Coordinates of C-alpha atoms and ligand atoms in Angstrom, one line a residue:
X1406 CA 5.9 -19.9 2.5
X1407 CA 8.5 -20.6 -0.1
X1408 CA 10.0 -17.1 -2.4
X1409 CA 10.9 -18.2 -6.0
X1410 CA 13.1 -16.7 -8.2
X1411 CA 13.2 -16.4 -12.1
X1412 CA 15.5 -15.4 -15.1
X1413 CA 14.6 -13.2 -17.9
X1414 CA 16.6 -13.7 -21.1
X1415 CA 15.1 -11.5 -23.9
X1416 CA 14.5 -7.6 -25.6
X1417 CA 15.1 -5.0 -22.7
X1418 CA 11.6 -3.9 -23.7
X1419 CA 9.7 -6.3 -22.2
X1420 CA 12.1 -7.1 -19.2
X1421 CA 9.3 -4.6 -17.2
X1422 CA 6.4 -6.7 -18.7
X1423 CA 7.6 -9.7 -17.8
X1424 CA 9.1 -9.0 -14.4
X1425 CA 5.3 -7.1 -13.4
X1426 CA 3.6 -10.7 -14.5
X1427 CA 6.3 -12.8 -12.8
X1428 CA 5.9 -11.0 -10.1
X1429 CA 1.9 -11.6 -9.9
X1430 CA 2.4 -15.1 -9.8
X1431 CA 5.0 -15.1 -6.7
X1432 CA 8.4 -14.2 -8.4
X1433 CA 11.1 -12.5 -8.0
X1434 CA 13.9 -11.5 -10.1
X1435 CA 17.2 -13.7 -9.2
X1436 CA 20.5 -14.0 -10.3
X1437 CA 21.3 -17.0 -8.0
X1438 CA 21.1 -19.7 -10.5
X1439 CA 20.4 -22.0 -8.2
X1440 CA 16.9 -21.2 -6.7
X1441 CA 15.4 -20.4 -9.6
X1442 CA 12.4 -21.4 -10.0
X1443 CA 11.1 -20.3 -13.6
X1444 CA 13.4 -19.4 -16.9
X1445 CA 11.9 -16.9 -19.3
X1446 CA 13.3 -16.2 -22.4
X1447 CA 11.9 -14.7 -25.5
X1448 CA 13.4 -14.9 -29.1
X1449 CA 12.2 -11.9 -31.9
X1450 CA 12.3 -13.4 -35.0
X1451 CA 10.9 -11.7 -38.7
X1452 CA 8.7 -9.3 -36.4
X1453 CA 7.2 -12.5 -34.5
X1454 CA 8.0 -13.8 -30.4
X1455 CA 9.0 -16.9 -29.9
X1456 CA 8.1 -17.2 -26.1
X1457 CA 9.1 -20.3 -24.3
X1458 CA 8.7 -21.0 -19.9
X1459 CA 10.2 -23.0 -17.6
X1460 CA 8.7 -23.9 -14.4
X1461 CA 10.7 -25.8 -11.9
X1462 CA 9.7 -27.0 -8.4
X1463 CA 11.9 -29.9 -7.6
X1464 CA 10.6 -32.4 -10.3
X1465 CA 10.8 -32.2 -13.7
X1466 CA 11.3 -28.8 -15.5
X1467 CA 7.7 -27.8 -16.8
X1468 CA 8.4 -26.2 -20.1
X1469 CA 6.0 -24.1 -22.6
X1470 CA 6.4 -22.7 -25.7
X1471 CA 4.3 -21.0 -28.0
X1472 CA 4.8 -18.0 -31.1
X1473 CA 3.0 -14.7 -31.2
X1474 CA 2.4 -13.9 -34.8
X1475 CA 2.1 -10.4 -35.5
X1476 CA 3.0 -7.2 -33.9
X1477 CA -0.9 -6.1 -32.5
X1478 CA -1.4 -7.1 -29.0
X1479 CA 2.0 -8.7 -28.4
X1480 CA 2.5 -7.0 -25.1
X1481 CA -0.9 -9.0 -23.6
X1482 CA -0.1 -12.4 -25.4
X1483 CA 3.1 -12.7 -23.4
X1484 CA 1.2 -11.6 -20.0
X1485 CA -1.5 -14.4 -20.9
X1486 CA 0.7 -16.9 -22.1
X1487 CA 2.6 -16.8 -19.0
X1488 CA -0.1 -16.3 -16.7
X1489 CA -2.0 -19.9 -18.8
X1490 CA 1.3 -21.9 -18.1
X1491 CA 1.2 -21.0 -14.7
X1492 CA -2.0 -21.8 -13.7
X1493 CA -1.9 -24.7 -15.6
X1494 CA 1.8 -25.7 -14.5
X1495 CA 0.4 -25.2 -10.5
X1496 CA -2.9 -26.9 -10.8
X1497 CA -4.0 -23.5 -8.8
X1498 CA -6.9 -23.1 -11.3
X1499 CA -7.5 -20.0 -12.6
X1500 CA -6.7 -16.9 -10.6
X1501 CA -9.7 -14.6 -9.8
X1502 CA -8.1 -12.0 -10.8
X1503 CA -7.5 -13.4 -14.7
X1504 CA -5.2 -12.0 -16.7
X1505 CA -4.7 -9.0 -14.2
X1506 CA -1.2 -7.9 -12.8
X1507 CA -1.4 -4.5 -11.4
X1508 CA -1.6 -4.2 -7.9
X1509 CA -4.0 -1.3 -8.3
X1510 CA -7.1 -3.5 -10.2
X1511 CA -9.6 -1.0 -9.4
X1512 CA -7.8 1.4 -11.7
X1513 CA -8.9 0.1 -14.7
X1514 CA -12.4 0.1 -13.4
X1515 CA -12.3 3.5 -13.2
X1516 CA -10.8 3.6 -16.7
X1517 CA -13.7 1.4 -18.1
X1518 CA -16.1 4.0 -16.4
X1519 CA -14.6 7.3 -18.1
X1520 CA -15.0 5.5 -21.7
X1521 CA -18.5 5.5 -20.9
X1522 CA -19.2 2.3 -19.5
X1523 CA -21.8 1.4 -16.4
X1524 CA -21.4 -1.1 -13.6
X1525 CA -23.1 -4.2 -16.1
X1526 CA -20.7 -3.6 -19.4
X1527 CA -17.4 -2.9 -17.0
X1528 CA -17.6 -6.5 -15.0
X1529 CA -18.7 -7.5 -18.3
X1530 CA -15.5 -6.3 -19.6
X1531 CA -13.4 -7.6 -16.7
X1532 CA -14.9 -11.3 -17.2
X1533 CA -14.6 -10.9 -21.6
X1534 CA -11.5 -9.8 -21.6
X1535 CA -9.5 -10.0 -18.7
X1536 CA -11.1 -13.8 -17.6
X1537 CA -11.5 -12.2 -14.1
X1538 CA -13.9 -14.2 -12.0
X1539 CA -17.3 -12.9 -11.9
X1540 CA -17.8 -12.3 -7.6
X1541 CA -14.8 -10.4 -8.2
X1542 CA -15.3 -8.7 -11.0
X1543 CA -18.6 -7.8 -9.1
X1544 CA -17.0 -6.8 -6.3
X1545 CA -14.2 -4.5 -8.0
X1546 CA -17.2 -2.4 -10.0
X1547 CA -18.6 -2.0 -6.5
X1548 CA -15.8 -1.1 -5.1
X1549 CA -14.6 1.4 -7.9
X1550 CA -18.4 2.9 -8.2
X1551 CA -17.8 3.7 -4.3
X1552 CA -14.8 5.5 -5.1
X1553 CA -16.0 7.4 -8.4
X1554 CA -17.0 10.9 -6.3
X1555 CA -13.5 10.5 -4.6
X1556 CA -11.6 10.4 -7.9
X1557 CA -13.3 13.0 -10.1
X1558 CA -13.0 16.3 -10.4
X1559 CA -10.1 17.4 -8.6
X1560 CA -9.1 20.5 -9.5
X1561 CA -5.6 21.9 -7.8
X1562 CA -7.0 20.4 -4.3
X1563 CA -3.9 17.6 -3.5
X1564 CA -3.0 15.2 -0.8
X1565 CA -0.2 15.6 1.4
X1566 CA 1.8 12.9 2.9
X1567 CA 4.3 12.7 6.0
X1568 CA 6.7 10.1 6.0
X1569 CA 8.2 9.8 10.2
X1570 CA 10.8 6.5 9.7
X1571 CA 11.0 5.8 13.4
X1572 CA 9.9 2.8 15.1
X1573 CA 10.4 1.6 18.9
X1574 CA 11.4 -1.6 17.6
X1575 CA 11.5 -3.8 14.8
X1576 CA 8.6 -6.3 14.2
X1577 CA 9.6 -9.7 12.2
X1578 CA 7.3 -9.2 9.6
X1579 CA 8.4 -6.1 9.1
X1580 CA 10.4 -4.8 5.9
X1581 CA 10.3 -0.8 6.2
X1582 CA 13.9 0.5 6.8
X1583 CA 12.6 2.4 9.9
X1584 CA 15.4 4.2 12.2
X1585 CA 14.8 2.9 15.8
X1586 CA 14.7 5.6 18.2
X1587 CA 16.9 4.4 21.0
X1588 CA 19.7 4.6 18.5
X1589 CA 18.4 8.2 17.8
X1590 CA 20.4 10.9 20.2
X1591 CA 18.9 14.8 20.1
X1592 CA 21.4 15.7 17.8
X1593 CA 19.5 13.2 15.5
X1594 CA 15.8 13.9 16.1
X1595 CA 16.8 17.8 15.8
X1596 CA 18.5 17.9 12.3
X1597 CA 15.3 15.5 10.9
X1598 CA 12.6 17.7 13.4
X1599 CA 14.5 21.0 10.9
X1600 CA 14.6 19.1 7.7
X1601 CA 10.4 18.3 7.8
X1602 CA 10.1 21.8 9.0
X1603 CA 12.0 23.0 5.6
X1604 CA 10.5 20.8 3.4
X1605 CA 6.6 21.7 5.0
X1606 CA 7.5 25.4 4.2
X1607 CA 8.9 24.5 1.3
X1608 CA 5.6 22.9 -0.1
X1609 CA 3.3 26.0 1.7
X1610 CA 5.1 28.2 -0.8
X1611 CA 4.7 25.8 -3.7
X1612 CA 0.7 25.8 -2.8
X1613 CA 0.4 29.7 -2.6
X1614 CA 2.5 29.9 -6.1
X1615 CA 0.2 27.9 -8.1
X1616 CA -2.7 28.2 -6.2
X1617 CA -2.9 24.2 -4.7
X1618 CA -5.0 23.2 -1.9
X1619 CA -4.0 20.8 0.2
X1620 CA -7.7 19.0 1.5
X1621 CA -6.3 15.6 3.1
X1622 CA -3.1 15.0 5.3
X1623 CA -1.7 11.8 6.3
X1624 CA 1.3 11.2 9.0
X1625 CA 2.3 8.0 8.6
X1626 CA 5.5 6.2 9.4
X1627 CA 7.1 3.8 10.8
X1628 CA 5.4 5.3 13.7
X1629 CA 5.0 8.9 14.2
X1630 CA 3.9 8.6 17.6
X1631 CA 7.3 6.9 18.8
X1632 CA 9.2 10.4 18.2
X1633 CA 9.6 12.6 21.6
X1634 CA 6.8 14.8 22.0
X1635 CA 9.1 17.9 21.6
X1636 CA 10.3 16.6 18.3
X1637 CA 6.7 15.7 16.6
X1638 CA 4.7 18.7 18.3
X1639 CA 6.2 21.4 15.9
X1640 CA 6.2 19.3 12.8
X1641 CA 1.8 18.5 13.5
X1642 CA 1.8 22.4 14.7
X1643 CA 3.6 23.8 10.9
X1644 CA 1.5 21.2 9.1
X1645 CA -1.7 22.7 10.8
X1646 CA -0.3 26.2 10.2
X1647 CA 0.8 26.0 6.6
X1648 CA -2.0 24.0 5.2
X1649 CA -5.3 25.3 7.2
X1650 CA -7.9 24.2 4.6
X1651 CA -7.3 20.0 5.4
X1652 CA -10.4 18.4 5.3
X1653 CA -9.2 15.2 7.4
X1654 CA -6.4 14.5 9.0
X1655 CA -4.7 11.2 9.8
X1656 CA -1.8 10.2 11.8
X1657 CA -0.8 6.5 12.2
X1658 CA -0.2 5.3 15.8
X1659 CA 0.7 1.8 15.0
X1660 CA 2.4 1.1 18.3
X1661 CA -0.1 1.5 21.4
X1662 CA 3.2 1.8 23.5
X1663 CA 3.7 5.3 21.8
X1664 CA 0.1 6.8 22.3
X1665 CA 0.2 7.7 26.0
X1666 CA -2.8 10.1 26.4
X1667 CA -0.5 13.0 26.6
X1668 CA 0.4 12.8 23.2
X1669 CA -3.0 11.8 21.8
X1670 CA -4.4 15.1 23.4
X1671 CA -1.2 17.0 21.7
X1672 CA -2.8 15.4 18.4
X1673 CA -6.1 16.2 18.9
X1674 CA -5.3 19.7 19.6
X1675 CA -3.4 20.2 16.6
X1676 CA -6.2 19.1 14.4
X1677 CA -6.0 15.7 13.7
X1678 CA -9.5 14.0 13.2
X1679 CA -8.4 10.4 12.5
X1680 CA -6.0 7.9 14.1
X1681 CA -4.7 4.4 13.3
X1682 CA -4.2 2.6 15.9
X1683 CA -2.9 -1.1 14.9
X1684 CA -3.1 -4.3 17.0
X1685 CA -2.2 -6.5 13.9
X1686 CA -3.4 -9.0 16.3
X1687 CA -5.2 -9.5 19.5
X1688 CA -3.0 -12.6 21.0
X1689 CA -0.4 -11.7 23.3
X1690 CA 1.6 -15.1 22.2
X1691 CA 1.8 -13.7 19.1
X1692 CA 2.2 -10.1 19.5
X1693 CA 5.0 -11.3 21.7
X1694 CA 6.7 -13.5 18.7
X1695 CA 6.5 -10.5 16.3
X1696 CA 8.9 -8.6 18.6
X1697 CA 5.8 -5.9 19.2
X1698 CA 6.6 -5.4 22.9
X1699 CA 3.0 -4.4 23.8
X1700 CA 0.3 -5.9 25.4
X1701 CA -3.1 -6.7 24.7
X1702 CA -4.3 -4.1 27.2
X1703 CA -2.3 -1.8 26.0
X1704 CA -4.3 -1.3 22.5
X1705 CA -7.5 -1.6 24.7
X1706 CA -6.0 1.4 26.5
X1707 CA -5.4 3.5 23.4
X1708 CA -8.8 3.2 22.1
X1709 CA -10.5 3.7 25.0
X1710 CA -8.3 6.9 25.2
X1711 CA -9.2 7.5 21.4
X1712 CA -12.8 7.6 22.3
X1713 CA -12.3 9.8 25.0
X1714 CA -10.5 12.6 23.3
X1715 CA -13.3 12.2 20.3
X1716 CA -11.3 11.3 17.3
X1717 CA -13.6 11.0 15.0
X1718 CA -12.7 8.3 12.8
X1719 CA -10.3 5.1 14.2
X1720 CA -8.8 2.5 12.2
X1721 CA -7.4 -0.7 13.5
X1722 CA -4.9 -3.0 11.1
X1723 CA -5.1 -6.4 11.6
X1724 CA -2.9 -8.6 9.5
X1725 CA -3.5 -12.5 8.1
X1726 CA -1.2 -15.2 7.9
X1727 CA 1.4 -14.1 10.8
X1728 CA 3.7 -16.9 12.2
X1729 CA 1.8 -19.0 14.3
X1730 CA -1.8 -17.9 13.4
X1731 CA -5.0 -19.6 13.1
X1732 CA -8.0 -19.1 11.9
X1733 CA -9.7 -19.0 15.8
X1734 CA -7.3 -16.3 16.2
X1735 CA -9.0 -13.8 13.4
X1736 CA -12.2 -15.3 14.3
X1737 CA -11.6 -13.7 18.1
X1738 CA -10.0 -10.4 16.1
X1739 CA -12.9 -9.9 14.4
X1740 CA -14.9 -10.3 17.3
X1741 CA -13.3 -8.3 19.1
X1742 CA -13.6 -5.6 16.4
X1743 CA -17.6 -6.3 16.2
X1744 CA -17.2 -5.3 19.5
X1745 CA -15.4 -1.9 19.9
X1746 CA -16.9 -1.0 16.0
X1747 CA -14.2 1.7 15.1
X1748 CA -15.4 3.3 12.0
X1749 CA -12.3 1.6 9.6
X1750 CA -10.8 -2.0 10.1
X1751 CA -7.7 -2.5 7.0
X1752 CA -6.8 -6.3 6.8
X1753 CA -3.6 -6.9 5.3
X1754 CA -2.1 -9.8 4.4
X1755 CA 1.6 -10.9 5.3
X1756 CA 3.6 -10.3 2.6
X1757 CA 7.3 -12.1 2.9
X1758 CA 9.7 -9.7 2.1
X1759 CA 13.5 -10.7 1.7
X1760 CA 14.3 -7.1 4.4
X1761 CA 12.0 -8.8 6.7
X1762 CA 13.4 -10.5 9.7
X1763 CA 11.0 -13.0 9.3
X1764 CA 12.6 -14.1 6.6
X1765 CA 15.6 -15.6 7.8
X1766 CA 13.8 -16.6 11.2
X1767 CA 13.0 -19.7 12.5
X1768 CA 9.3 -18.6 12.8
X1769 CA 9.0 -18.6 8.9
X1770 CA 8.0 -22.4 9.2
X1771 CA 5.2 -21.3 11.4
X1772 CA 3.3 -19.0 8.7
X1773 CA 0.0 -20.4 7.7
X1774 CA -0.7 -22.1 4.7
X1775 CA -2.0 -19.8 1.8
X1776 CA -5.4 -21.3 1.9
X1777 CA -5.7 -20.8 6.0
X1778 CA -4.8 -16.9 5.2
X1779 CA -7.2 -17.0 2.6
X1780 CA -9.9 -18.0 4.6
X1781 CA -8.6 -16.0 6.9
X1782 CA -9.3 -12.8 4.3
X1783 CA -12.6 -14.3 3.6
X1784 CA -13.6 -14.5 7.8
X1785 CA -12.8 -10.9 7.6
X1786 CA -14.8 -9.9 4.8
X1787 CA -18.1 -12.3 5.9
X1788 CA -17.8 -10.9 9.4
X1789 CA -17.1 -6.9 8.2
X1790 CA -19.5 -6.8 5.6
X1791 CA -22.4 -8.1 7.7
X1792 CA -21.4 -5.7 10.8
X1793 CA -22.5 -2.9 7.7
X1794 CA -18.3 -2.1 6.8
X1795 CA -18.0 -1.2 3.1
X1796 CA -14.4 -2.4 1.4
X1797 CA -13.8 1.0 -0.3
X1798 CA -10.2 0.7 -1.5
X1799 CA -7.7 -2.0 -1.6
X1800 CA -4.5 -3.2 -3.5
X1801 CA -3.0 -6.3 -4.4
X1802 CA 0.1 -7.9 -2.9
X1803 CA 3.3 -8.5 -5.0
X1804 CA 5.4 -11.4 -5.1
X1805 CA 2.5 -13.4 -4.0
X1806 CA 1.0 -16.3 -6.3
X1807 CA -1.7 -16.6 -3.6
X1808 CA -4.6 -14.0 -4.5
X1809 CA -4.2 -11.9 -1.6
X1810 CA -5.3 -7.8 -1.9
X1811 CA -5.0 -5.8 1.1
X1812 CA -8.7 -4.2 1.9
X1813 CA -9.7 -0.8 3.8
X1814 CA -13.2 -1.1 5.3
X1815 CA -15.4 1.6 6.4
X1816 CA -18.7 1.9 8.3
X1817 CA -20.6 4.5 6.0
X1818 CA -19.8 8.2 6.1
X1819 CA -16.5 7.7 7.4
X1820 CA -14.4 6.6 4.5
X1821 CA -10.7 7.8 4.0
X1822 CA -10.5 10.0 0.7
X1823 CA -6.8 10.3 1.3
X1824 CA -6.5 6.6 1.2
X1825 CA -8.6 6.4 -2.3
X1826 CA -6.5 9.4 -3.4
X1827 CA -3.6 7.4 -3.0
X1828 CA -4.4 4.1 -4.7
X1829 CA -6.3 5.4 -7.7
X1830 CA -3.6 8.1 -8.7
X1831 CA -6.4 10.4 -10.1
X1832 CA -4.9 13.2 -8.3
X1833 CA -1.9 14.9 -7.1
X1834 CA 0.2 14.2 -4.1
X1835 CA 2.2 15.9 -1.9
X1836 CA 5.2 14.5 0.2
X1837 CA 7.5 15.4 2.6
X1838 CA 10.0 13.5 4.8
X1839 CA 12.2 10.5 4.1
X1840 CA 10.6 8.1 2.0
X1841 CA 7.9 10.3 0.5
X1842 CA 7.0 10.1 -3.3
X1843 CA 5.4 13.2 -4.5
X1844 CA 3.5 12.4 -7.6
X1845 CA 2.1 15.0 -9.9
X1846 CA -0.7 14.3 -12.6
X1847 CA 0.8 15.7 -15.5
X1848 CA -1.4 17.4 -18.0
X1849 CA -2.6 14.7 -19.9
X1850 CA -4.7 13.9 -16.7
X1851 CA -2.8 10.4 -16.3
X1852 CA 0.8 10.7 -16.3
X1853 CA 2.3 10.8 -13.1
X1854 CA 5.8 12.6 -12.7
X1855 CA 7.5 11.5 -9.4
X1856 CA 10.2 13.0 -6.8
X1857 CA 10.7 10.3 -4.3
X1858 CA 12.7 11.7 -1.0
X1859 CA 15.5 8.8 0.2
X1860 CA 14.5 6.4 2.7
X1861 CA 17.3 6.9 5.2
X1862 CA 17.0 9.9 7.6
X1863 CA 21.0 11.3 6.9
X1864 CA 20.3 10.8 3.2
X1865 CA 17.0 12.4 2.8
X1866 CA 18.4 15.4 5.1
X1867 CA 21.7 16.2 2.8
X1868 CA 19.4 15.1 -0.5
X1869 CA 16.7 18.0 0.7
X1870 CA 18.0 21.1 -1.3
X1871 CA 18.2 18.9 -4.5
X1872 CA 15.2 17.2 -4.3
X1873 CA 12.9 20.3 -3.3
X1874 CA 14.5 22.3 -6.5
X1875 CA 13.3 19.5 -8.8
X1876 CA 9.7 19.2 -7.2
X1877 CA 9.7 22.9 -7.9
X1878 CA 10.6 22.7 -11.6
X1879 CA 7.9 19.8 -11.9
X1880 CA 5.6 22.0 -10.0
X1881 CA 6.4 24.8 -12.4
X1882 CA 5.7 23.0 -15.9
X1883 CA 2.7 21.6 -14.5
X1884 CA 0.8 23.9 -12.6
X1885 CA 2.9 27.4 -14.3
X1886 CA 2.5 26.4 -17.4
X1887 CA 6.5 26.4 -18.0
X1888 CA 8.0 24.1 -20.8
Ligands
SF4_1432 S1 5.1 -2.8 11.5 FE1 5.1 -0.6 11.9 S2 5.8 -0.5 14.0 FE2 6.5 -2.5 13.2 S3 8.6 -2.1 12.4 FE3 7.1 -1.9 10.7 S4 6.6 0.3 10.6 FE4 7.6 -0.1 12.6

């Protein structure tokens, strides 16, 4: 799995344009002049764009040029251009995805729907005039139409997300900046354990100003379940306190080493309803290689226990294309999943990411090919769809010229709105802990004004007081009505 780089030489307006595109086809931005592998640079000239490309891949540059006359639609003849050239320069064919970039595609779905549009004239649309294939054009529409009562209607009821950066070790594939907990002493776990308890309160009196409702919580991480039982216990306990009117409740237990039945009963108790509990995979040679340092058994185990202390909803991540996989593997994954049936399954794809161990490892030789990960995804989707799952939200993957979307599935009547809630934007969401990104929907219905926390622990615990002042102000000319 090779990483290209490219160079963008042109007006600082559309350096974001062009960086989104290159970035669909497998790009990233470079300034080391010696990898890279595709030269952008656009020329204005008497209110035209001269747009020229170069593709490089070890032979001879591959070098396009064309001129966009007039000033209508300028934007979308440079995305098209480049995204022609490259299909053309690759021999990939064209994408299925057209001329789309966003990693969110089923946001324009719902887009096409609010103008007034029905299933028919909205693929019809994504075919016309965004050349996306027609299976998925179908299956975006579907997908979208799924999602519609999720998305609509909102009112002041939000989201409200978690972020707990601590892991028990690092897997390879791995890019989140997690903190790992044996370098973590009590001093440590206390002054974050105080810092979530703050900024909860702090939100509990933002929803009681303006009158918000918080209706779906999601703990996520890293992995929440890694921190000492003493340490999470009163963070779950004020979330259950401060926002009593949560409709479903999800914490991520990504690491079956973490879930020992005392703590899944301590989540049970304080109200959570749904757990994640991720395998990735179900090969101990491999689990092993990604640095998981659990066993087989062990996931076994915690679902078993999951069952036992009726969760209501489990979700199990697997991912495609890890070092070393094949195809037989997924297929005994997905068997294994037909098997157990928990009511969500989310395939991911591997994404290399330059924070990523992985990607100075030996064991990046050893990823798949993207056409085994592809039918990899497809395996998936054949076996989940037939087993009665529904793919009810999903997102694409940057930096990936391969066509790979991450997809949540869901046996009927058990679908995550927090997880729609979050892809589609339609609605406000709440954040607290390092790494969380509150968004509010401005006025207009589809602006969204962010307050992202820092990733680090130390950073987000000193940047606190700052950062809950200016969710406050946004809260305040959104909700209060203040200029
Ligand atoms: S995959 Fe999950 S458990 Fe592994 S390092 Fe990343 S956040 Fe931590």
């Amino acid at each position: 799995m090779s990483v290209q780089t490219y160079t963008y030489d042109g007006p600082e307006e559309l350096h974001a344009l062009v960086g989104q595109v290159m970035a669909s086809l497998g790009y990233v931005g470079g300034r080391e002049v010696t990898c890279v592998g595709a030269a952008v640079v656009v020329r204005a000239a008497g209110g035209h764009l001269a747009l020229r490309c170069t593709f490089r891949d070890g032979g001879a540059p591959w070098v396009s040029e064309a001129v966009l006359l007039g000033t209508k639609r300028q934007r979308e003849a440079v995305k098209d251009c480049l995204i022609h050239w490259y299909d053309r320069f690759s021999g990939r064919g064209p994408s299925p995805w057209g001329t789309l970039i966003g990693v969110r595609p089923t946001k324009l779905v719902h887009h096409l729907f609010d103008q007034g549009l029905d299933d028919r004239s909205a693929a019809k649309t994504l075919e016309g005039t965004y050349h996306v294939a027609p299976e998925t054009a179908r299956r975006l529409v579907a997908m979208a139409r799924l999602q519609r009562p999720y998305v609509t209607d909102r009112g002041r009821k939000l989201a409200l997300y978690v972020g707990i950066p601590y892991c028990a070790s690092h897997c390879l594939y791995c890019s989140f900046p997690s903190r790992l907990i044996g370098r973590e002493g009590e001093g440590g776990f206390k002054a974050f354990r105080d810092a979530v308890l703050a900024d909860l309160d702090d939100l509990k009196d933002l929803c009681r100003t303006y009158d918000l409702d918080v209706t779906s919580l999601y703990v996520g991480g890293g992995t929440p379940t890694c921190l000492p039982q003493a340490i999470l216990q009163p963070i779950l306990e004020r979330l259950a306190g401060n926002f009593p009117h949560v409709r479903e409740w999800t914490v991520e237990a990504g690491r079956p080493d973490t879930a020992k039945p005392e703590m899944l009963a301590m989540l049970r108790a304080c109200g959570v309803d749904r757990i994640s509990v991720n395998p990735q995979t179900m090969q101990q040679r491999l689990l092993d290689a990604l640095g998981r340092r659990h066993s087989v058994a062990d996931i076994y185990t915690m679902y078993e226990n999951c069952r036992k202390l009726g969760f209501s909803v489990v979700n199990m991540d697997f991912i495609a294309g890890l070092p070393g996989q094949t195809l037989a593997d997924m297929q005994e994954n997905m068997e294994i999943v037909c098997k157990l049936h928990p009511e969500n399954v989310t395939i991911h794809t591997l994404a290399l990411k330059k924070r990523a161990p992985l990607f100075h490892h030996v064991l990046r030789a050893a990823v798949p090919p993207a056409e085994e990960t592809g039918r990899m995804v497809r395996l998936c989707r054949t076996v989940l769809t037939a087993k009665g799952y529904l793919p009810y939200y999903m997102y694409r993957q940057k930096y990936m010229a391969a066509s790979f979307a991450n997809t949540g599935y869901a046996l009927p009547g058990s679908i995550s709105a927090y997880n729609i809630e979050m892809m589609e934007e339609r609605q406000s969401v709440l954040a607290a802990g390092p790494g969380g990104a509150t968004k509010f929907l401005a006025r207009d219905g589809h602006t969204l004004e962010k307050v992202y926390m820092p990733k680090d622990v130390d950073a987000y615990i000193e940047a606190l007081p700052e950062k809950m002042a200016q969710r406050r102000r946004l809260c305040a000319i959104i909700y209060g009505g203040e200029i």
